[in-house]
């Protein structure tokens, strides 16, 4: 019985641990995103996505591979979720289940017209969309990527 | 709320099911999703051509069916898209408010049902019945009408007005400024445009960008 109790305790502890270990998604405003885009210490690849968007989900591994392969070349991938705020739990589960290593932010700006033009006037509002920036140079793409095309484009910044 | 949650879960499952961590780990080579429509798309002030599209009741419908209308609220929408779902009740309200004033809502589903089973004709019929759509819900099998409008996402709205025998694009873009939460809306773009037209005034905000789900074109 004692052993069983100990076992239960350990199980509870491990469950707690996994809950704590879940990567929290930081909620940001457009101003925060703009600050990130201005950063010039690395090349930042901002991928705008949502958990319900099939082509977005399909291309995520290419971005993860990019982040992994170009880490030493100072490339970071940042996923910006455009999911609805009420779906935040779903996004968190998605990020955990798929073991997304890159930073994931949730942008809490439901009035898209107030900010999408500032990302790029060419952005129609469709996702997936990707912005690559080194602080001075910015390139915007409203399209899906595979690893090949993404790694070719990142070379523009070297 | 519970139902809403279930829908969201269903969307989540339907859109991500099959994308397991295992698949996430291998490089994928899907082709770019280019949603650019044809080069001759309607812009503000253009006269639109009438169209013939099949309604969920099986009847072919065109703008000419609405002889007494002063204009139209055309909404490209779909069954599968969370943005469309979020706007569904608001689109119904638009029709309830403006159809009697001469601006009926007409919804068009432009998606290729091969890409999204939820957007099949049978599922369109089912959804319209469940929610008692008071407006037509047309299927654009050839996607030509959607392309001529320059629709790229669902939902995407167009306010058209009849003027000396022509049907003129008077507003295009988002329905309002908060897709997620109707109580957080501060700018009602479509309503404002229709109200201006009803008052015989020019539309103030004539275009906005509509964030939504990219229309899946047939290859």
mmCIF file of N, CA and C in Angstrom, chain A residues 110-111, chain B residues 90 176-188:
data_model
loop_
_atom_site.group_PDB
_atom_site.id
_atom_site.type_symbol
_atom_site.label_atom_id
_atom_site.label_comp_id
_atom_site.label_asym_id
_atom_site.label_seq_id
_atom_site.Cartn_x
_atom_site.Cartn_y
_atom_site.Cartn_z
ATOM 1 N N UNK A 110 -6.841 41.670 -32.941
ATOM 2 C CA UNK A 110 -7.894 41.156 -33.840
ATOM 3 C C UNK A 110 -8.273 42.099 -34.991
ATOM 4 N N UNK A 111 -7.912 43.382 -34.888
ATOM 5 C CA UNK A 111 -8.216 44.292 -35.995
ATOM 6 C C UNK A 111 -7.061 44.260 -36.991
ATOM 7 N N UNK B 90 -23.188 36.782 -37.992
ATOM 8 C CA UNK B 90 -23.188 38.189 -38.390
ATOM 9 C C UNK B 90 -23.662 38.360 -39.829
ATOM 10 N N UNK B 176 -16.169 43.353 -40.813
ATOM 11 C CA UNK B 176 -15.956 44.352 -39.759
ATOM 12 C C UNK B 176 -14.534 44.200 -39.236
ATOM 13 N N UNK B 177 -14.226 44.869 -38.129
ATOM 14 C CA UNK B 177 -12.825 44.889 -37.690
ATOM 15 C C UNK B 177 -12.501 43.909 -36.576
ATOM 16 N N UNK B 178 -13.375 42.951 -36.311
ATOM 17 C CA UNK B 178 -13.033 41.950 -35.306
ATOM 18 C C UNK B 178 -13.619 40.597 -35.658
ATOM 19 N N UNK B 179 -12.824 39.785 -36.327
ATOM 20 C CA UNK B 179 -13.294 38.467 -36.752
ATOM 21 C C UNK B 179 -13.593 37.566 -35.554
ATOM 22 N N UNK B 180 -12.816 37.763 -34.490
ATOM 23 C CA UNK B 180 -12.883 36.820 -33.378
ATOM 24 C C UNK B 180 -14.089 37.011 -32.480
ATOM 25 N N UNK B 181 -14.445 38.270 -32.280
ATOM 26 C CA UNK B 181 -15.401 38.535 -31.225
ATOM 27 C C UNK B 181 -16.368 39.647 -31.641
ATOM 28 N N UNK B 182 -17.628 39.294 -31.910
ATOM 29 C CA UNK B 182 -18.595 40.309 -32.362
ATOM 30 C C UNK B 182 -18.742 41.461 -31.365
ATOM 31 N N UNK B 183 -18.536 41.176 -30.078
ATOM 32 C CA UNK B 183 -18.725 42.245 -29.087
ATOM 33 C C UNK B 183 -17.549 43.229 -29.085
ATOM 34 N N UNK B 184 -16.456 42.835 -29.753
ATOM 35 C CA UNK B 184 -15.294 43.715 -29.800
ATOM 36 C C UNK B 184 -15.240 44.563 -31.069
ATOM 37 N N UNK B 185 -16.284 44.476 -31.887
ATOM 38 C CA UNK B 185 -16.288 45.204 -33.162
ATOM 39 C C UNK B 185 -16.431 46.704 -32.918
ATOM 40 N N UNK B 186 -15.585 47.478 -33.587
ATOM 41 C CA UNK B 186 -15.741 48.934 -33.499
ATOM 42 C C UNK B 186 -16.060 49.540 -34.868
ATOM 43 N N UNK B 187 -15.622 48.869 -35.935
ATOM 44 C CA UNK B 187 -15.913 49.397 -37.274
ATOM 45 C C UNK B 187 -16.678 48.353 -38.074
ATOM 46 N N UNK B 188 -17.892 48.704 -38.474
ATOM 47 C CA UNK B 188 -18.731 47.791 -39.242
ATOM 48 C C UNK B 188 -18.670 48.195 -40.712
#
